[in-house]
PDB file of C-alpha atoms in Angstrom:
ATOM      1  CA  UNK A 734       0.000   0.000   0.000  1.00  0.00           C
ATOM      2  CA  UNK A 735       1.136   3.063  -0.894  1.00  0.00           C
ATOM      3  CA  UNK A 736       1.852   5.799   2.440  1.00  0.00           C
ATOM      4  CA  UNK A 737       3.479   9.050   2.174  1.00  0.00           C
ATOM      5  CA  UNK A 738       3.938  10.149   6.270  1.00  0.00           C
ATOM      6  CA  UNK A 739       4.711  13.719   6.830  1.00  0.00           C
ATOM      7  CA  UNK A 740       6.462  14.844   9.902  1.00  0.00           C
ATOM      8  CA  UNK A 741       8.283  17.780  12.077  1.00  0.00           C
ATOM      9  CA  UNK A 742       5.283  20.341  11.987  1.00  0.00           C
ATOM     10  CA  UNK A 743       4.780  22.535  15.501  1.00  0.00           C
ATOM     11  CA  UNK A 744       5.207  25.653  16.597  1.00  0.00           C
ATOM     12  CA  UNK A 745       7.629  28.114  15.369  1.00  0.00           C
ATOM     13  CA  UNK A 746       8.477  32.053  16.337  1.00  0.00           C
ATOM     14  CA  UNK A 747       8.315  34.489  12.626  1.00  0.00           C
ATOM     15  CA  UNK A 748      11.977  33.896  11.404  1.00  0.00           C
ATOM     16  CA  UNK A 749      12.342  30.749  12.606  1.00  0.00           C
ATOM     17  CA  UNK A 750      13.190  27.727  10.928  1.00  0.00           C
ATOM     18  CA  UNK A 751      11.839  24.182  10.873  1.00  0.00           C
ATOM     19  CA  UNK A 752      11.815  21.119   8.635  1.00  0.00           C
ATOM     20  CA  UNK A 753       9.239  18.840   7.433  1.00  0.00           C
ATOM     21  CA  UNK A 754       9.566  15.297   6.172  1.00  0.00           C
ATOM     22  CA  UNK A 755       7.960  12.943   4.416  1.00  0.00           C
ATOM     23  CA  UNK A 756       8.702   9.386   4.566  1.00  0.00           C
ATOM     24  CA  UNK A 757       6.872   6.746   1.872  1.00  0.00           C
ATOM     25  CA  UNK A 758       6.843   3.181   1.848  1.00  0.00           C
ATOM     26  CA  UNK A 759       4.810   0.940  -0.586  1.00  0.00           C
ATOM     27  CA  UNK A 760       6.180   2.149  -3.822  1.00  0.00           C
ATOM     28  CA  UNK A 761       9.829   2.831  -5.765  1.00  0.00           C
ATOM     29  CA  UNK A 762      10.488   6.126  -4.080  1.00  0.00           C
ATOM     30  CA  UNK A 763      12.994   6.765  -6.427  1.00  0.00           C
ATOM     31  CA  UNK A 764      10.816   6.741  -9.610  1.00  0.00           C
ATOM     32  CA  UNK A 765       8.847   9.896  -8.355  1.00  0.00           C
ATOM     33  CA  UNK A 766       8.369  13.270  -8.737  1.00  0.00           C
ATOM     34  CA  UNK A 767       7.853  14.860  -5.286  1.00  0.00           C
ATOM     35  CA  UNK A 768       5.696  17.607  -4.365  1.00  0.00           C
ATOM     36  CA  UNK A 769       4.969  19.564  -1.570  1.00  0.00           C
ATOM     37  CA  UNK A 770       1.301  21.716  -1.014  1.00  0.00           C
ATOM     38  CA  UNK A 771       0.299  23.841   1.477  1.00  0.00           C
ATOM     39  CA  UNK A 772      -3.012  24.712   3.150  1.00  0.00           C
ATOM     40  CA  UNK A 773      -3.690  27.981   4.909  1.00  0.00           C
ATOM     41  CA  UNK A 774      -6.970  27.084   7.801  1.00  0.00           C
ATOM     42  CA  UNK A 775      -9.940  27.459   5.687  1.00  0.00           C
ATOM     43  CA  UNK A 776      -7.990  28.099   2.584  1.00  0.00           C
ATOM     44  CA  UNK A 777      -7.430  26.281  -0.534  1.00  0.00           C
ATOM     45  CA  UNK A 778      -4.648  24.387  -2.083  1.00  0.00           C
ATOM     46  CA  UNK A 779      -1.262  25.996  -2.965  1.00  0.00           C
ATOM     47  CA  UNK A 780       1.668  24.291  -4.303  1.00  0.00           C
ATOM     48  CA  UNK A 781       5.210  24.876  -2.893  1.00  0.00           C
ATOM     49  CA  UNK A 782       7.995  23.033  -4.604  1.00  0.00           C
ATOM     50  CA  UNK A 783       8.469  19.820  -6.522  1.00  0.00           C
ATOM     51  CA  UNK A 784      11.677  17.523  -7.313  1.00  0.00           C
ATOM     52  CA  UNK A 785      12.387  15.126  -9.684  1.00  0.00           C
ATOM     53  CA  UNK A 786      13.673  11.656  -9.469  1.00  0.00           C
ATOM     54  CA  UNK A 787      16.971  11.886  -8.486  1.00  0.00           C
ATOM     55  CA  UNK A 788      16.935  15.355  -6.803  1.00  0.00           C
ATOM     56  CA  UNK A 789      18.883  16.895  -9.391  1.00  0.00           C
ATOM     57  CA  UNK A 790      16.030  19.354 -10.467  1.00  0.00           C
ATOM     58  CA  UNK A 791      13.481  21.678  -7.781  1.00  0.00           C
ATOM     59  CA  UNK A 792      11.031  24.261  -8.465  1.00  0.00           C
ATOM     60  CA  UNK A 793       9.528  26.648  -6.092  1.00  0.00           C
ATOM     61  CA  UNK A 794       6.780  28.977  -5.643  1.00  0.00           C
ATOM     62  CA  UNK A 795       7.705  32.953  -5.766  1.00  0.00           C
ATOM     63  CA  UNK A 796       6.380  33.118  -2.391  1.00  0.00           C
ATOM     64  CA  UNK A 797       8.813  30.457  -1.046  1.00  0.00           C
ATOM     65  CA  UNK A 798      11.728  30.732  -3.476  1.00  0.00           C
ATOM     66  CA  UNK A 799      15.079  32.035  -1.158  1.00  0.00           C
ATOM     67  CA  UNK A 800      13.624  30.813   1.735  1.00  0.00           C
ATOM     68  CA  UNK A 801      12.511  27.152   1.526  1.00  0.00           C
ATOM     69  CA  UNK A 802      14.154  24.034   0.426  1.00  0.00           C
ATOM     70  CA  UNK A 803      13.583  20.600  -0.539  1.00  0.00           C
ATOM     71  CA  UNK A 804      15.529  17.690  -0.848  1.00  0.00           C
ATOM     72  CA  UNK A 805      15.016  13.832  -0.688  1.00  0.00           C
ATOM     73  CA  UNK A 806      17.402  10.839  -0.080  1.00  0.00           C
ATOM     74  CA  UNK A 807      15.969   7.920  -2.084  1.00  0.00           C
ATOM     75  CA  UNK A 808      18.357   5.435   0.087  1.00  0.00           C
ATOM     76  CA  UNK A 809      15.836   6.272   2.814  1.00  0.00           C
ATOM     77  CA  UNK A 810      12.785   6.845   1.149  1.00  0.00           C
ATOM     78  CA  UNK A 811      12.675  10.394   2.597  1.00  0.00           C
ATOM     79  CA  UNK A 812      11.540  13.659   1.112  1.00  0.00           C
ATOM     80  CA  UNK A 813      12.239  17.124   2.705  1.00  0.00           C
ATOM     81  CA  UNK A 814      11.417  20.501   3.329  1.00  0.00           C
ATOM     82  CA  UNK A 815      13.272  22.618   5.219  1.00  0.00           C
ATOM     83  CA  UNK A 816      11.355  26.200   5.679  1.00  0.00           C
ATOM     84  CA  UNK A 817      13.947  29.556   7.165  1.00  0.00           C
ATOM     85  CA  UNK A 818      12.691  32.731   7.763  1.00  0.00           C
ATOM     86  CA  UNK A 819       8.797  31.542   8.712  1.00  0.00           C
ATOM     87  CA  UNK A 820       6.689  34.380   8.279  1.00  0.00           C
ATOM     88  CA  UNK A 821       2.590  34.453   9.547  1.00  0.00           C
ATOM     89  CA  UNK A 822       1.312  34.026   6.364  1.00  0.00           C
ATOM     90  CA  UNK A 823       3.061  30.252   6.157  1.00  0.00           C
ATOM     91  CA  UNK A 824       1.076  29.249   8.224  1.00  0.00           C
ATOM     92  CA  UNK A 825      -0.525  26.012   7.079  1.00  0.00           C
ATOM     93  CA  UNK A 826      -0.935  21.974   6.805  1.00  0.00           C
ATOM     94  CA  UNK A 827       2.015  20.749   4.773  1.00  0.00           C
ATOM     95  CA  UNK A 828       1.144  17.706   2.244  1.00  0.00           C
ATOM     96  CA  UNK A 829       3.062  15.981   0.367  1.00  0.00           C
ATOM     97  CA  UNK A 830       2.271  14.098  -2.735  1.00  0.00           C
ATOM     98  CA  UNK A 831       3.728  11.997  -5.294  1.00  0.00           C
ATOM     99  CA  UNK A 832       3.396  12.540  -9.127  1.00  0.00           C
ATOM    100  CA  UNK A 833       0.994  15.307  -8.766  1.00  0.00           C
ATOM    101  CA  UNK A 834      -0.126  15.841 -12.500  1.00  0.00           C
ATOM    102  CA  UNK A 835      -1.507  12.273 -13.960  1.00  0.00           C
ATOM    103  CA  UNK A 836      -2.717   9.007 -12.339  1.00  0.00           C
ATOM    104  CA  UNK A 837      -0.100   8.206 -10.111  1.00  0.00           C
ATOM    105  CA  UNK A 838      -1.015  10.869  -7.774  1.00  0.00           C
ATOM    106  CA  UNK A 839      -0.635  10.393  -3.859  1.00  0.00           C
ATOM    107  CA  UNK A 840      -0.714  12.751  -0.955  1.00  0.00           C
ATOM    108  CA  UNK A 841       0.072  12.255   2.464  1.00  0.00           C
ATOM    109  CA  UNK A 842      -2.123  13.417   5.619  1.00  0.00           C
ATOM    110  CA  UNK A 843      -0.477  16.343   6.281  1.00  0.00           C
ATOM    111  CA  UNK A 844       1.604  18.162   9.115  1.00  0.00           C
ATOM    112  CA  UNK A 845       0.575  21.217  10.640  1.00  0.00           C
ATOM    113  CA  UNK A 846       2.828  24.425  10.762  1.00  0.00           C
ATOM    114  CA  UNK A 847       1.877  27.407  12.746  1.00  0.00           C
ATOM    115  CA  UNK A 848       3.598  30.507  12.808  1.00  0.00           C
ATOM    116  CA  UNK A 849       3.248  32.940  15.450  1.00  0.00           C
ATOM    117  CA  UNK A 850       4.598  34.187  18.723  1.00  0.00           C
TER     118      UNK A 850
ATOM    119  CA  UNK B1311       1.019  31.714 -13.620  1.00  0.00           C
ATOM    120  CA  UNK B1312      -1.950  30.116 -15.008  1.00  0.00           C
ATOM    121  CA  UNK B1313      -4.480  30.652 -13.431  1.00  0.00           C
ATOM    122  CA  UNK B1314      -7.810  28.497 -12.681  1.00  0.00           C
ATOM    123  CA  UNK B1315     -11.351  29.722 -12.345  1.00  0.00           C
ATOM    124  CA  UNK B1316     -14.028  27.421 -10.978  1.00  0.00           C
ATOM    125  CA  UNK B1317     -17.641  27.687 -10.684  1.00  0.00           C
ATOM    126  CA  UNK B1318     -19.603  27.839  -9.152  1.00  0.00           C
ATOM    127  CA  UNK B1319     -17.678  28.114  -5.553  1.00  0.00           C
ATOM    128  CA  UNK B1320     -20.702  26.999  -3.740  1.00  0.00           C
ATOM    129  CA  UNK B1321     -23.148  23.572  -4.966  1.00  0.00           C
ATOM    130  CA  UNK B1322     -26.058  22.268  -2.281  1.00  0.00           C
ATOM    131  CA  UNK B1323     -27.137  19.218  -4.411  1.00  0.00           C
ATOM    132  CA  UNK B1324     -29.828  16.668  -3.447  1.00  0.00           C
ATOM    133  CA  UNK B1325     -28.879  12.990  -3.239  1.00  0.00           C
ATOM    134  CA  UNK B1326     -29.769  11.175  -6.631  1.00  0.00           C
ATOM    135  CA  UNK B1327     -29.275  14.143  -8.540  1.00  0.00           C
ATOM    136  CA  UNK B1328     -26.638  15.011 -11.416  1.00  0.00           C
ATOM    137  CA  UNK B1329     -24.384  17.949 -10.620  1.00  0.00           C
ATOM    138  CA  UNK B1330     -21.632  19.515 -12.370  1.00  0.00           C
ATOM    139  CA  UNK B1331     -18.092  21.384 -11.579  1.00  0.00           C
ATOM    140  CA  UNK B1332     -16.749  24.188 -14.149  1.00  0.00           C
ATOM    141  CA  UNK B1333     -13.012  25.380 -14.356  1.00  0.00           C
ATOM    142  CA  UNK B1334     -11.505  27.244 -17.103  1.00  0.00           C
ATOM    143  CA  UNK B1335      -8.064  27.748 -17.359  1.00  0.00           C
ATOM    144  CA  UNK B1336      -5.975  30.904 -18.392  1.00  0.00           C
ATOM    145  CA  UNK B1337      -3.944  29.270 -20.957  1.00  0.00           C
ATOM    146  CA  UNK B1338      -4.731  25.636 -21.923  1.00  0.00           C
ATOM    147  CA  UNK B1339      -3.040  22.521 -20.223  1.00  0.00           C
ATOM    148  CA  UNK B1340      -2.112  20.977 -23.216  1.00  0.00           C
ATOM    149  CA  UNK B1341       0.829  18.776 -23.385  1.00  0.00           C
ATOM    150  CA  UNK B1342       2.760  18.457 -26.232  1.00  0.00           C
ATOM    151  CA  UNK B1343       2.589  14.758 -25.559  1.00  0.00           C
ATOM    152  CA  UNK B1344      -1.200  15.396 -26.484  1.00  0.00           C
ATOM    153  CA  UNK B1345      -2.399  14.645 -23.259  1.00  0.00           C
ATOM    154  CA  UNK B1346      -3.825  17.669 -20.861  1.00  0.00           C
ATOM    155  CA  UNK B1347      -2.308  18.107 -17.685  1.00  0.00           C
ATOM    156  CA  UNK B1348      -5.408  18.671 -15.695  1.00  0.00           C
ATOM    157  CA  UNK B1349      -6.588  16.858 -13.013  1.00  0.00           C
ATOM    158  CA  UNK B1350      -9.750  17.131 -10.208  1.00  0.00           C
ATOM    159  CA  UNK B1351      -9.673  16.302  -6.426  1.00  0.00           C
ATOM    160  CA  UNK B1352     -11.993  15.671  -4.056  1.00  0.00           C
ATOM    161  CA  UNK B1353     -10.891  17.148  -0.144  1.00  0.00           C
ATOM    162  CA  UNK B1354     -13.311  15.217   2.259  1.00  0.00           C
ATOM    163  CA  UNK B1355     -13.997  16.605   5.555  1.00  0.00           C
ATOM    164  CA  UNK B1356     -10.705  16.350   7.523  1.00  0.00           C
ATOM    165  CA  UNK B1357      -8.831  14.203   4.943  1.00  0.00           C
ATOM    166  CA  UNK B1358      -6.226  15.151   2.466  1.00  0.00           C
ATOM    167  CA  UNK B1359      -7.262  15.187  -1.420  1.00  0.00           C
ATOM    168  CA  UNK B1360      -7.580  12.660  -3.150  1.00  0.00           C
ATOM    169  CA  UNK B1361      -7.483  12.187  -7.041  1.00  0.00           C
ATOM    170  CA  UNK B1362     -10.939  11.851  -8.761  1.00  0.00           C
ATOM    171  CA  UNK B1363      -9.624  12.758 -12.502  1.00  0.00           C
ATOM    172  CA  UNK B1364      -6.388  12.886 -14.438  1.00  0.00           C
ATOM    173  CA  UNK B1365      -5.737  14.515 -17.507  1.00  0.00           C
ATOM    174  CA  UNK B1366      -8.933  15.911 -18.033  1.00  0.00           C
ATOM    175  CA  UNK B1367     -11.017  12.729 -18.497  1.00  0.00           C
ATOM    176  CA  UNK B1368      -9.423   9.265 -16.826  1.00  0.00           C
ATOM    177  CA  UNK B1369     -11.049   8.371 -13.762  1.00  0.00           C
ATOM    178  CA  UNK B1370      -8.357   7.492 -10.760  1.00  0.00           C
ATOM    179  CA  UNK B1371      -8.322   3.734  -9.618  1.00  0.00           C
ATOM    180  CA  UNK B1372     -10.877   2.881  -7.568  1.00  0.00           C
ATOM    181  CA  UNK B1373     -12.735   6.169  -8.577  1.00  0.00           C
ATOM    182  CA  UNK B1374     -17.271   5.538  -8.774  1.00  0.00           C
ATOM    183  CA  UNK B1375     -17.787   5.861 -12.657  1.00  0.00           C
ATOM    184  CA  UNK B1376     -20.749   8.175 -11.681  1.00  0.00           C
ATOM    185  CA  UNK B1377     -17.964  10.668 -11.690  1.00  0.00           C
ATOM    186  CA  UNK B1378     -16.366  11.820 -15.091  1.00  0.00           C
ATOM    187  CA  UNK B1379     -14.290  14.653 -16.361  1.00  0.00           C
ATOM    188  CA  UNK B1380     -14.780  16.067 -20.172  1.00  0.00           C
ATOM    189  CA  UNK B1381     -14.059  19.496 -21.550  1.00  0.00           C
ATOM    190  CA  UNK B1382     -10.805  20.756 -24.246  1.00  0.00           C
ATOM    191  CA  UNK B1383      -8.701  23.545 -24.562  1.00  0.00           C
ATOM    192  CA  UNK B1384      -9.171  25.753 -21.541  1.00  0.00           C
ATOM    193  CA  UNK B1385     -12.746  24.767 -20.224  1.00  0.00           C
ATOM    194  CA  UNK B1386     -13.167  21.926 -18.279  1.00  0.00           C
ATOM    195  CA  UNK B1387     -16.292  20.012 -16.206  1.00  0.00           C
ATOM    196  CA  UNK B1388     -16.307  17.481 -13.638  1.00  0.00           C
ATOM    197  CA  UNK B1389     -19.663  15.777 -13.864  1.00  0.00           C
ATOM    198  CA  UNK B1390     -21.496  13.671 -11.059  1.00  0.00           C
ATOM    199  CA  UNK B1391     -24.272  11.860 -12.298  1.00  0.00           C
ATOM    200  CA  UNK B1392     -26.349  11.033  -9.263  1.00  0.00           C
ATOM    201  CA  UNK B1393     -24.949  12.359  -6.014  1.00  0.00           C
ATOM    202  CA  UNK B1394     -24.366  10.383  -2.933  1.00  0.00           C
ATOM    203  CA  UNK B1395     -24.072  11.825   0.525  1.00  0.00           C
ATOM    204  CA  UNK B1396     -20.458  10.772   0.619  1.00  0.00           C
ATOM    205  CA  UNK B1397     -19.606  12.759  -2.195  1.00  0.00           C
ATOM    206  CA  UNK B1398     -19.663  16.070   0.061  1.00  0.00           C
ATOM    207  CA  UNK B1399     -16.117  18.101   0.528  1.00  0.00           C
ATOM    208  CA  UNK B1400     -14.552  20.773  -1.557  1.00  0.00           C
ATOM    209  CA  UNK B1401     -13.526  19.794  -5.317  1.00  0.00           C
ATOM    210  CA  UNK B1402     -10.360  21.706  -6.896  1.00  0.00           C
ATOM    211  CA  UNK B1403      -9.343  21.447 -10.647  1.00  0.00           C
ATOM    212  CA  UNK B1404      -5.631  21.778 -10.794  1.00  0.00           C
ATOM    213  CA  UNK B1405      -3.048  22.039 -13.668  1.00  0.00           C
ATOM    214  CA  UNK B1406       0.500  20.184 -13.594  1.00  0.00           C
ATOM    215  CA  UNK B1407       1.270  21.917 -17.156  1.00  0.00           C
ATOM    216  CA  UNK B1408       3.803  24.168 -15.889  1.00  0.00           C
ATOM    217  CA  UNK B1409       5.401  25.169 -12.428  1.00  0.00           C
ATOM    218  CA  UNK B1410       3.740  26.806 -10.281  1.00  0.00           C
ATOM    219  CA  UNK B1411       0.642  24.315 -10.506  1.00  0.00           C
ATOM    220  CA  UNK B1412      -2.062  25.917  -9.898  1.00  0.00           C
ATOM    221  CA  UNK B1413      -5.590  25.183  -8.079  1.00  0.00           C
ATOM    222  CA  UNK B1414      -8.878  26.558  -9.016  1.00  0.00           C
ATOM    223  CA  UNK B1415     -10.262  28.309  -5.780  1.00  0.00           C
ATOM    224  CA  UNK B1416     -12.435  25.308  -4.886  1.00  0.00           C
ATOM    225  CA  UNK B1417     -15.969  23.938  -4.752  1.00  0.00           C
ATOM    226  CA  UNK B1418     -17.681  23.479  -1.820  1.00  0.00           C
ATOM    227  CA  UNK B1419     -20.524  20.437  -2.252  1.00  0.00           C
ATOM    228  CA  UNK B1420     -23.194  20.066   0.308  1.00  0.00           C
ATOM    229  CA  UNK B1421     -25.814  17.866   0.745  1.00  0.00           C
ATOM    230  CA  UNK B1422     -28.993  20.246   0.885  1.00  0.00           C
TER     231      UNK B1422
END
């Protein structure tokens, strides 16, 4: 079965730092495209960054871009996120998915992010 | 960006009945492999999304076929053809065409 488990979400002060992860089982990690979305309370979907197989390519949203990055290690089946510089308006449940645009599309359950003093 | 417009934002439907999703895109999803990179979710209540539709008109696995996807170039509808309660939650269209993806704004569905 396929899982995709995000983790490391909390409470961080504005300018603070934290970093998410996401570890899948169930499928060849390493054949993926991995995403990560955001979710502002009572908002909709936004995407944040994606990377390709091997790591070697990422793309990031203008609001992120400078401040966020992501990263995998395929040995461990492990995606990343690591967020500097928090602001409020980050804010959000973190998902991350697999293969967002076609059918083998998979997200996880989410981790919550708040940040605030 | 491209950007994605659904309507309408707001659907109370009555178990039984059809109802239907719009988005329209600002520039079309069209791959140049011929397929369209544009695909629906369904958010349940407290659960992350999950896919309904993939390029524009293939059902996910697992997916009810009283759910299906048509549309071309930039307009696009996701069509239920006799609602069930469990089909309540917030549907977004989304295009993988080009970074950033984008999400329409969302469709609530309620049962009325």
């Amino acid at each position: 079965e396929v899982q995709l488990v995000e983790s490391g979400g909390g409470l961080v002060q504005p300018g603070g730092s934290l970093r998410l992860s996401c570890e899948a089982s169930g499928f060849t990690f390493s054949s993926y495209w991995m995403h990560w979305v955001r979710q502002a309370p009572g908002k909709g979907l936004v995407w944040v960054s994606r990377t390709n197989e091997d790591g070697s390519i990422t793309d990031y949203a203008d609001s992120v871009k400078g401040r966020y990055t992501i990263s995998r290690d395929n040995a461990k089946n492990t995606l990343w996120l690591q967020m500097n510089s928090l602001r409020g308006e980050d804010t959000a449940v973190y998902y991350c998915g697999r293969d967002l645009a076609g059918s083998n599309s998979r997200w996880g359950q989410g981790t919550r992010v708040t940040v605030s003093s | 960006d491209i950007v994605m417009t659904q309507s309408p934002l707001y659907l109370p439907v009555t178990p039984g009945e059809p109802a239907s999703i719009s988005c329209r895109s600002s520039q079309s999803p069209l791959h140049s492999n011929g397929n369209y990179f544009f695909d629906w979710y369904l958010q349940k209540p407290g659960q992350s999304p999950q896919l309904l539709i993939y390029w524009g008109f293939n059902r996910a696995s697992g997916v009810p076929d009283r759910f299906s996807g048509s549309g071309s170039g930039t307009d696009f509808t996701l069509k239920i053809s006799r609602v069930e309660a469990e089909d309540v939650g917030v549907y977004y269209c989304m295009q993988g065409l080009q970074t950033p993806y984008t999400f329409g704004q969302g469709t609530k569905v309620e049962i009325k």
